[in-house]
Coordinates of C-alpha atoms in Angstrom, one line a residue:
M9 CA -15.1 -1.6 25.0
N10 CA -13.1 1.0 23.3
A11 CA -9.8 0.0 21.6
D12 CA -7.9 2.5 23.8
T13 CA -9.3 1.1 27.0
P14 CA -6.5 -0.6 29.1
A15 CA -6.6 -4.3 28.6
R16 CA -5.7 -4.8 32.4
D17 CA -6.2 -3.1 35.6
T18 CA -4.2 -3.0 38.9
V19 CA -5.3 -4.4 42.3
F20 CA -3.3 -4.7 45.5
G21 CA -3.9 -4.9 49.2
E22 CA -2.3 -2.8 52.0
T23 CA -2.2 -2.8 55.7
M24 CA -1.0 0.1 57.9
L25 CA -0.7 0.5 61.7
G26 CA -0.4 3.7 63.7
T27 CA -2.0 6.2 66.1
L28 CA -4.7 8.8 66.3
R29 CA -5.0 11.7 68.6
L30 CA -8.4 13.4 68.7
D31 CA -8.2 17.3 69.4
D32 CA -10.8 16.9 72.2
E33 CA -9.0 14.3 74.0
D34 CA -5.9 13.8 76.0
R35 CA -4.9 10.3 74.8
T36 CA -3.5 8.4 71.8
R37 CA -5.6 5.7 70.2
R38 CA -4.2 2.7 68.2
V39 CA -5.3 2.5 64.5
R40 CA -5.3 -0.3 62.0
L41 CA -6.1 0.3 58.4
D42 CA -6.7 -2.5 55.8
L43 CA -7.2 -1.5 52.2
R44 CA -8.0 -3.0 48.9
V45 CA -6.8 -0.6 46.1
S46 CA -7.9 -0.9 42.5
A47 CA -6.9 1.3 39.5
D48 CA -8.0 1.5 35.9
G49 CA -5.0 0.3 33.9
V50 CA -1.5 -0.4 34.9
L51 CA 0.1 2.0 37.5
R52 CA 2.1 4.7 35.9
L53 CA 5.0 5.3 38.2
T54 CA 6.2 8.3 36.2
G55 CA 2.7 9.8 36.0
T56 CA -0.2 10.1 38.2
T57 CA -2.8 7.2 38.8
E58 CA -6.3 7.7 40.4
A59 CA -7.2 4.7 42.3
R60 CA -10.2 3.5 44.4
A61 CA -9.8 2.2 47.9
T62 CA -12.3 0.1 50.0
G63 CA -11.5 -1.7 53.3
R64 CA -11.7 -1.4 57.0
I65 CA -10.3 0.9 59.5
R66 CA -10.2 0.2 63.4
V67 CA -9.6 2.9 65.9
E68 CA -9.3 1.7 69.4
G69 CA -12.4 2.4 71.4
W70 CA -13.8 4.8 68.7
A71 CA -14.5 3.3 65.3
D72 CA -14.6 -0.1 63.5
D73 CA -16.0 0.6 59.9
P74 CA -15.6 -2.4 57.4
D75 CA -17.1 -0.2 54.8
T76 CA -14.5 2.4 54.6
G77 CA -13.8 3.8 51.1
G78 CA -12.3 6.7 49.1
E79 CA -9.6 7.4 46.6
L80 CA -5.8 7.3 46.3
E81 CA -3.7 9.5 44.2
I82 CA -0.4 7.5 43.3
S83 CA 2.1 9.9 41.9
P84 CA 5.5 9.0 43.5
L85 CA 7.7 10.6 40.8
A86 CA 5.5 13.3 39.1
R87 CA 4.2 14.9 42.3
R88 CA 6.4 13.0 44.8
R89 CA 3.4 11.9 46.9
I90 CA 0.8 9.2 47.5
R91 CA -2.3 10.7 48.8
Y92 CA -5.2 9.0 50.7
R93 CA -8.7 10.3 51.1
L94 CA -10.8 8.0 53.0
A95 CA -14.3 8.3 54.5
F96 CA -15.6 6.2 57.4
A97 CA -18.1 6.0 60.2
A98 CA -17.4 6.6 63.9
H99 CA -20.2 6.2 66.4
G100 CA -22.6 7.6 63.9
R101 CA -20.3 10.5 62.7
R102 CA -19.0 10.7 59.1
V103 CA -15.4 11.6 59.1
T104 CA -12.7 11.9 56.4
L105 CA -9.1 10.8 56.7
D106 CA -6.7 12.9 54.5
G107 CA -3.0 12.6 54.2
W108 CA -0.1 11.7 52.0
K109 CA 3.2 10.1 51.8
S110 CA 5.7 12.5 50.8
V111 CA 8.2 10.5 48.5
T112 CA 11.9 11.7 48.5
P113 CA 15.0 9.9 47.4
L114 CA 16.9 11.1 50.5
R115 CA 14.7 8.9 52.7
P116 CA 13.2 6.2 50.3
V117 CA 12.0 3.7 52.8
A118 CA 10.6 6.1 55.4
S119 CA 8.9 8.4 52.8
M120 CA 7.1 5.5 51.2
T121 CA 5.9 3.9 54.3
V122 CA 5.1 6.7 56.7
L123 CA 1.5 8.5 56.3
P124 CA 0.8 11.6 58.4
Y125 CA -2.9 12.4 58.2
T126 CA -5.5 14.8 59.4
L127 CA -9.0 13.8 60.4
Y128 CA -11.9 16.0 59.4
E129 CA -15.8 16.2 60.1
N130 CA -17.9 18.5 57.9
G131 CA -14.6 20.2 56.8
A132 CA -13.3 20.9 60.3
R133 CA -10.3 19.3 61.9
I134 CA -11.0 16.9 64.6
G135 CA -7.7 15.1 65.0
T136 CA -4.3 14.1 63.6
G137 CA -2.3 10.9 63.4
T138 CA 0.3 8.9 61.7
L139 CA 0.1 5.5 59.9
R140 CA 3.1 3.2 59.1
F141 CA 3.5 0.4 56.7
P142 CA 5.1 -2.4 58.7
V143 CA 7.9 -3.6 56.3
V144 CA 9.0 -6.7 58.2
T145 CA 5.6 -8.3 58.5
Q146 CA 3.6 -6.9 55.6
L147 CA 6.1 -6.4 52.7
L148 CA 5.7 -9.9 51.3
P149 CA 1.9 -10.1 51.6
F150 CA 1.8 -6.6 50.0
L151 CA 3.9 -7.8 47.0
A152 CA 1.9 -11.0 46.8
S153 CA -1.3 -9.0 46.6
F154 CA -0.5 -7.4 43.4
R155 CA -2.8 -8.5 40.5
L156 CA -3.1 -7.2 36.9
P157 CA -6.7 -8.7 36.2
R158 CA -8.0 -8.7 32.8
R159 CA -10.7 -5.9 32.4
E160 CA -14.1 -7.3 31.5
D161 CA -17.2 -5.3 30.9
P162 CA -20.2 -6.6 33.0
A163 CA -22.5 -5.5 30.5
A164 CA -21.2 -8.0 28.0
F165 CA -22.5 -10.8 30.2
L166 CA -26.1 -9.5 30.1
A167 CA -26.7 -10.4 26.4
P168 CA -28.9 -13.5 26.1
R169 CA -27.1 -16.9 25.7
W170 CA -30.1 -18.6 24.2
R171 CA -29.8 -19.6 20.6
G172 CA -33.1 -21.1 19.7
E173 CA -32.7 -24.6 21.2
P174 CA -35.8 -26.2 22.8
G175 CA -35.6 -27.2 26.4
R176 CA -33.5 -24.3 27.8
T177 CA -34.0 -21.6 30.4
E178 CA -32.1 -18.5 31.1
V179 CA -32.4 -16.2 34.1
W180 CA -31.4 -12.7 35.0
Y181 CA -32.0 -11.9 38.7
T182 CA -31.1 -9.0 41.2
T183 CA -31.0 -9.0 44.9
V184 CA -30.5 -5.9 47.0
T185 CA -30.5 -4.9 50.6
D186 CA -31.7 -1.4 51.4
P187 CA -29.4 0.1 53.9
A188 CA -31.9 2.7 55.2
T189 CA -34.8 0.2 56.1
G190 CA -33.2 -3.2 56.1
S191 CA -35.7 -4.3 53.4
G192 CA -34.6 -6.9 50.8
L193 CA -35.5 -6.9 47.1
W194 CA -35.6 -9.7 44.6
L195 CA -36.2 -9.1 40.9
H196 CA -36.3 -12.3 38.8
H197 CA -36.4 -12.3 34.9
E198 CA -36.7 -15.5 33.0
L199 CA -36.8 -16.9 29.5
T200 CA -38.1 -20.4 29.0
A201 CA -38.0 -22.3 25.7
P202 CA -40.2 -25.4 26.2
A203 CA -38.8 -28.8 25.4
D204 CA -41.7 -29.6 23.1
G205 CA -40.6 -26.9 20.8
S206 CA -43.5 -24.5 21.4
A207 CA -42.9 -20.8 21.5
P208 CA -40.5 -19.4 24.1
Y209 CA -41.9 -17.0 26.7
A210 CA -40.6 -14.4 29.0
H211 CA -41.9 -14.1 32.6
G212 CA -40.7 -13.3 36.2
W213 CA -41.5 -11.7 39.4
A214 CA -40.6 -9.0 41.8
A215 CA -40.6 -9.4 45.7
V216 CA -40.0 -7.3 48.7
F217 CA -39.0 -8.4 52.1
P218 CA -39.8 -5.7 54.5
Q219 CA -38.0 -5.5 57.9
D220 CA -41.5 -4.8 59.6
G221 CA -44.1 -6.6 57.4
P222 CA -44.9 -9.5 55.5
V223 CA -43.2 -10.5 52.2
R224 CA -44.9 -9.1 49.2
H225 CA -44.6 -10.4 45.6
A226 CA -46.1 -10.3 42.3
R227 CA -45.5 -12.0 38.9
F228 CA -45.3 -10.4 35.4
G229 CA -45.9 -12.1 32.0
P230 CA -45.9 -14.6 30.5
A231 CA -45.2 -12.6 27.5
E232 CA -43.8 -13.1 23.9
W233 CA -40.0 -13.3 23.9
T234 CA -38.2 -10.8 21.8
A235 CA -34.5 -11.3 21.6
G236 CA -32.4 -8.3 22.3
A237 CA -28.7 -7.6 22.3
A238 CA -28.5 -5.9 25.8
G239 CA -30.4 -8.2 28.3
F240 CA -34.0 -9.0 29.3
S241 CA -36.9 -6.9 27.9
A242 CA -40.5 -8.2 27.8
D243 CA -43.9 -7.1 29.0
G244 CA -42.6 -3.6 29.9
V245 CA -40.0 -5.0 32.3
T246 CA -36.1 -4.6 31.4
A247 CA -33.0 -5.7 32.9
G248 CA -30.0 -4.3 31.0
P249 CA -26.8 -2.4 31.4
G250 CA -27.1 0.0 34.3
A251 CA -30.8 -0.1 34.7
L252 CA -33.7 -2.3 36.0
T253 CA -37.4 -1.1 35.3
G254 CA -40.7 -2.6 35.3
S255 CA -44.0 -3.3 37.1
A256 CA -46.2 -6.1 38.1
E257 CA -49.9 -6.8 39.2
D258 CA -51.2 -3.8 37.3
G259 CA -48.6 -1.4 38.8
A260 CA -49.1 -2.6 42.5
L261 CA -45.3 -3.2 42.3
R262 CA -43.1 -0.8 40.4
W263 CA -39.4 -0.2 40.2
K264 CA -36.8 2.0 38.5
L265 CA -33.3 1.3 39.6
T266 CA -29.9 2.2 38.3
E267 CA -27.1 -0.3 38.7
Q268 CA -23.4 0.6 39.1
P269 CA -20.9 -2.3 39.1
L270 CA -18.3 -2.1 41.9
A271 CA -16.3 -5.2 41.0
G272 CA -15.5 -7.5 38.1
P273 CA -17.3 -10.8 37.0
L274 CA -17.3 -13.8 39.4
F275 CA -17.8 -17.1 37.9
T276 CA -19.4 -19.5 40.5
F277 CA -19.0 -22.4 38.0
P278 CA -16.0 -22.8 35.8
R279 CA -15.6 -20.0 33.3
W280 CA -15.7 -22.4 30.3
S281 CA -19.1 -23.7 31.4
W282 CA -20.6 -20.2 30.7
R283 CA -18.9 -20.1 27.2
R284 CA -19.7 -23.8 26.5
P285 CA -23.0 -25.2 27.8
L286 CA -21.8 -28.7 28.6
L287 CA -23.0 -28.8 32.1
P288 CA -26.7 -29.1 33.0
A289 CA -26.5 -25.3 34.0
A290 CA -24.0 -22.4 34.6
H291 CA -24.1 -19.6 37.1
M292 CA -22.1 -16.3 37.2
L293 CA -22.2 -12.7 38.4
P294 CA -21.6 -10.0 35.8
A295 CA -20.3 -7.9 38.7
A296 CA -19.6 -9.5 42.2
R297 CA -20.8 -6.4 43.8
A298 CA -23.0 -3.5 42.6
R299 CA -24.6 -0.4 43.9
Y300 CA -28.3 0.5 43.4
D301 CA -30.1 3.8 43.4
G302 CA -33.8 4.5 42.7
T303 CA -37.1 3.6 43.8
F304 CA -39.2 0.4 44.5
T305 CA -43.0 1.0 45.1
H306 CA -45.3 -1.8 46.5
D307 CA -48.9 -1.1 47.5
G308 CA -48.5 2.7 47.7
T309 CA -45.2 2.5 49.9
T310 CA -42.1 3.7 48.1
L311 CA -38.6 2.8 49.0
T312 CA -35.9 5.1 48.0
L313 CA -32.6 3.4 47.6
T314 CA -29.4 5.2 47.8
A315 CA -26.1 3.4 47.5
A316 CA -27.7 0.0 48.3
E317 CA -25.5 -2.9 47.8
G318 CA -26.4 -6.1 46.1
A319 CA -25.7 -8.0 42.8
S320 CA -27.1 -9.2 39.7
A321 CA -26.6 -12.8 38.5
R322 CA -27.1 -15.0 35.5
I323 CA -28.1 -18.6 34.9
H324 CA -28.2 -20.6 31.6
G325 CA -29.2 -24.2 31.5
H326 CA -31.8 -26.9 30.9
G327 CA -33.9 -26.2 34.1
N328 CA -33.8 -26.3 37.8
A329 CA -31.8 -28.7 39.9
R330 CA -33.4 -31.7 41.7
R331 CA -32.5 -30.0 45.0
W332 CA -30.4 -26.9 45.5
A333 CA -29.3 -24.1 47.9
W334 CA -27.9 -20.6 47.0
L335 CA -26.2 -17.8 48.9
H336 CA -25.1 -14.4 48.1
A337 CA -23.4 -12.6 51.0
G338 CA -21.8 -9.2 51.1
L339 CA -19.4 -9.5 53.9
G340 CA -18.3 -5.8 54.0
G341 CA -15.0 -4.2 52.9
G342 CA -15.6 -5.3 49.4
D343 CA -15.6 -9.1 50.2
V344 CA -18.4 -11.4 48.9
L345 CA -19.3 -15.0 49.3
E346 CA -21.3 -16.8 46.6
I347 CA -22.5 -20.4 47.0
V348 CA -24.5 -22.8 44.8
A349 CA -25.0 -26.3 46.2
A350 CA -27.1 -28.6 43.7
V351 CA -28.1 -32.1 42.9
S352 CA -28.7 -32.6 39.2
T353 CA -31.8 -34.3 37.8
R354 CA -29.7 -36.2 35.2
P355 CA -29.4 -39.9 35.7
G356 CA -26.3 -40.8 37.5
L357 CA -25.7 -37.4 38.9
R358 CA -28.9 -37.3 40.8
R359 CA -27.7 -40.1 43.1
L360 CA -24.7 -38.0 44.2
P361 CA -24.7 -35.7 47.2
P362 CA -25.0 -32.0 46.4
L363 CA -22.0 -30.6 44.4
V364 CA -20.8 -27.4 46.0
F365 CA -19.6 -24.4 44.1
L366 CA -18.2 -21.9 46.6
R367 CA -16.4 -18.6 45.7
L368 CA -15.1 -16.3 48.4
L369 CA -13.9 -13.0 47.1
R370 CA -11.8 -11.5 49.9
G371 CA -9.1 -8.7 49.5
G372 CA -9.4 -8.8 45.8
R373 CA -8.5 -12.6 45.5
T374 CA -10.8 -15.5 45.0
W375 CA -10.8 -18.6 47.2
P376 CA -10.7 -21.5 46.3
R377 CA -8.5 -20.8 43.4
R378 CA -10.4 -22.8 40.9
P379 CA -14.2 -23.1 41.0
E380 CA -14.2 -26.9 40.3
R381 CA -12.1 -27.4 43.6
P382 CA -15.1 -27.5 46.1
A383 CA -17.3 -29.6 43.8
A384 CA -14.7 -32.2 42.5
G385 CA -12.1 -32.2 45.3
W386 CA -9.4 -34.8 44.7
A387 CA -11.5 -37.4 42.8
G388 CA -14.1 -37.1 45.5
P389 CA -12.8 -37.3 49.0
G390 CA -11.8 -33.6 49.0
R391 CA -15.2 -32.2 47.9
F392 CA -17.0 -29.6 50.0
H393 CA -20.2 -30.8 51.7
A394 CA -23.6 -29.3 51.8
A395 CA -26.4 -30.3 54.2
I396 CA -29.6 -28.7 52.6
D397 CA -32.5 -28.3 55.0
L398 CA -34.8 -25.4 56.4
P399 CA -34.7 -23.4 58.2
T400 CA -30.9 -23.9 58.4
W401 CA -28.5 -25.3 55.9
T402 CA -24.8 -25.5 56.0
V403 CA -21.7 -25.9 53.7
T404 CA -18.3 -26.9 54.9
G405 CA -15.1 -27.7 53.1
R406 CA -11.2 -27.3 53.0
A407 CA -8.9 -26.2 50.2
G408 CA -5.1 -25.8 50.8
A409 CA -4.4 -24.3 54.2
R410 CA -8.0 -23.0 54.7
R411 CA -11.3 -24.4 55.8
I412 CA -14.6 -22.8 55.9
R413 CA -18.0 -23.3 57.6
V414 CA -21.1 -21.6 56.5
A415 CA -24.5 -21.7 58.3
V416 CA -27.4 -20.1 56.6
T417 CA -30.8 -19.5 58.4
Q418 CA -33.9 -18.6 56.5
P419 CA -36.7 -17.7 59.1
A420 CA -40.2 -18.8 58.0
D421 CA -41.7 -15.2 58.3
R422 CA -38.9 -13.9 56.0
T423 CA -39.1 -16.7 53.3
L424 CA -41.3 -16.7 50.3
A425 CA -42.2 -20.0 48.6
L426 CA -42.6 -19.9 44.6
D427 CA -43.3 -22.5 42.1
Y428 CA -41.0 -22.8 39.1
T429 CA -41.8 -24.6 35.8
D430 CA -39.0 -26.2 33.9
P431 CA -38.8 -26.4 30.1
D432 CA -40.0 -30.0 30.3
G433 CA -43.1 -29.0 32.3
S434 CA -42.0 -30.3 35.6
H435 CA -42.2 -28.3 38.7
A436 CA -39.9 -27.2 41.6
V437 CA -40.4 -25.0 44.5
C438 CA -38.0 -22.5 45.8
R439 CA -38.1 -20.9 49.1
N440 CA -36.2 -17.6 49.0
S441 CA -35.3 -15.1 51.7
E442 CA -33.7 -11.7 50.9
R443 CA -33.3 -11.2 54.6
A444 CA -31.6 -14.4 55.8
D445 CA -29.1 -14.8 58.4
A446 CA -25.6 -16.2 57.9
H447 CA -22.6 -17.1 59.9
V448 CA -19.2 -17.6 58.0
L449 CA -16.1 -18.9 59.8
L450 CA -12.8 -19.1 57.7
E451 CA -9.8 -20.8 59.5
R452 CA -6.2 -21.3 58.4
W453 CA -3.9 -24.0 59.4
W454 CA -1.0 -22.4 61.3
F455 CA 1.8 -24.2 63.1
G456 CA -0.1 -27.4 63.9
G457 CA -3.6 -26.1 64.5
W458 CA -6.6 -24.3 63.1
R459 CA -6.9 -20.6 63.8
T460 CA -9.6 -18.1 62.9
E461 CA -8.6 -16.1 59.9
A462 CA -12.0 -14.2 59.5
E463 CA -15.4 -14.4 60.9
W464 CA -18.6 -12.8 59.7
T465 CA -22.2 -12.7 61.1
L466 CA -24.9 -11.3 58.8
D467 CA -28.3 -10.5 60.6
G468 CA -31.0 -10.2 57.9
T469 CA -28.5 -9.0 55.1
A470 CA -27.9 -12.4 53.4
H471 CA -29.7 -13.6 50.2
A472 CA -30.4 -17.2 50.1
E473 CA -32.6 -19.8 48.8
V474 CA -33.5 -23.6 49.1
G475 CA -35.2 -25.5 46.1
T476 CA -36.9 -28.9 46.2
R477 CA -39.0 -31.1 44.0

C-alpha cells in the first residue's frame, strides 16, 4: 500500500422512499431504495468524492432487485449536488436511475433530502420520479451507519503464514457461482507440512458443480513446495493477488480467472488468531466478496465467467477438525454470511459440542460484533448451537436483540465427497456442495416479541461443506 493511500475509507447506509411514473403508464408506483455507500478515503465536503453504491430497489409491481449498483458523486459545496447513477433489473430489462440532489443554503433540509430522478433504458427516457430521505424515521439510523473502516489490502492476506514448523497445514480456496449457468466452482490449494518432519508438499483440486450434470473434480500435485511472497504456487497452479490459474488431470480441467475484491477482509475467527496461531486453526476471508471473470474448462466444455460472485478464503492450523460444517452465502445487496462450526481433535475440546463462528455482514456492519460471541457466549449458556448432519444441518443463536436460524441443505447429487490427509497422517472426509440450498431467518426483539428483520432463501447458490472422521 502506498504511503499516500488513505488510511481509512468511508461507509454509510441510506434509505429513501418515493414514487415513479413510467412514461407508458397512467399510474404512479411506490419506490423504496436501500443503499450501502462506500468511498475511498474520508469524505471531502469541500471537494468532490466519488463513491460506490450497492443495495436494493423495490418498485411496486414492477421491480425488486437486491443487486442494484452504481456510483455517487458527493459534492455538496464544490458542485452543490449529490448525484446518483444506479443500474438495476426490472422484468428482464436493464435500466438506469440518474438524478441528483441540488444543494442550496436557501433550503438546506429539502435540498439534501429530495432526489428527483429520470429512468433510462438503452439511453432513452422511460420514466421520472422523486425519492425523499425520511428524516424523522431514518436520520438516526443514517448517522449510526457511518463508519471509517481501516483500509486493508486483501492481497496482504494471501502471503503464506507457514514458517517451517512441522505438523501444520495451510489452505487457499475459492468458491464461485456462475450467474449465467448456475454452475458452482471450487478451487482448493493446500500446503501440508507433515508432523514427522518430512518435506512439505503442495497439492489440491478443482471441482465444477454443473446445474444439469454430475459433479466433476480432479486433483493436482503433490508437488514440491516453493515458498513465495504472494500466495500459492506449485505444479503450474497459482492462487495469488487478482488471479487464479492452473490445470489438473493432464489438462482435463483448466482455469484462468481474475479476481476483483468487492469488500474488505472478514475474520470468521478472532483477528488475533490469524496473527498469533494459538488456536488449533484460524479462518478468514481476504475479501468478504469478490468478482470473477475468465474461463473454466472441463472435459472440453468451457464456462465463461462474467462478473461471477464468490470469495476466496484462508485457513492456517494444525489440521482438520474432528467434525465440522462450513457455509459461505452471498445474500445479495452486498450482504454475506460466513459460518464455521467445528469440534476440535484436541483432548478436552473434542468432548464439547460444535463451537460456532458466525459472521453476518449486512449493510456494511458485521454481526455479532465480536467473532468470539457465537462460540463462547456468556461463559457457555449463550453460545450458538449447531446440529451437524446431512443432508441438512442447522445453526441457531442469539446475540443482543437479534437471533438467527440457518438451515443448509446439501442434496446428495450436488455433493462431492473428498478425502483429506492431516499432517499427522490421519484422515477425514469432507462432503462439499457448491450448489447447496440455504434458508436464513434473522429476527429482532421489538416491544415484547420477535419480528422478522430479514429473510433469505438461496436455491443452489450457497457454498457449504460437512466434514467427519
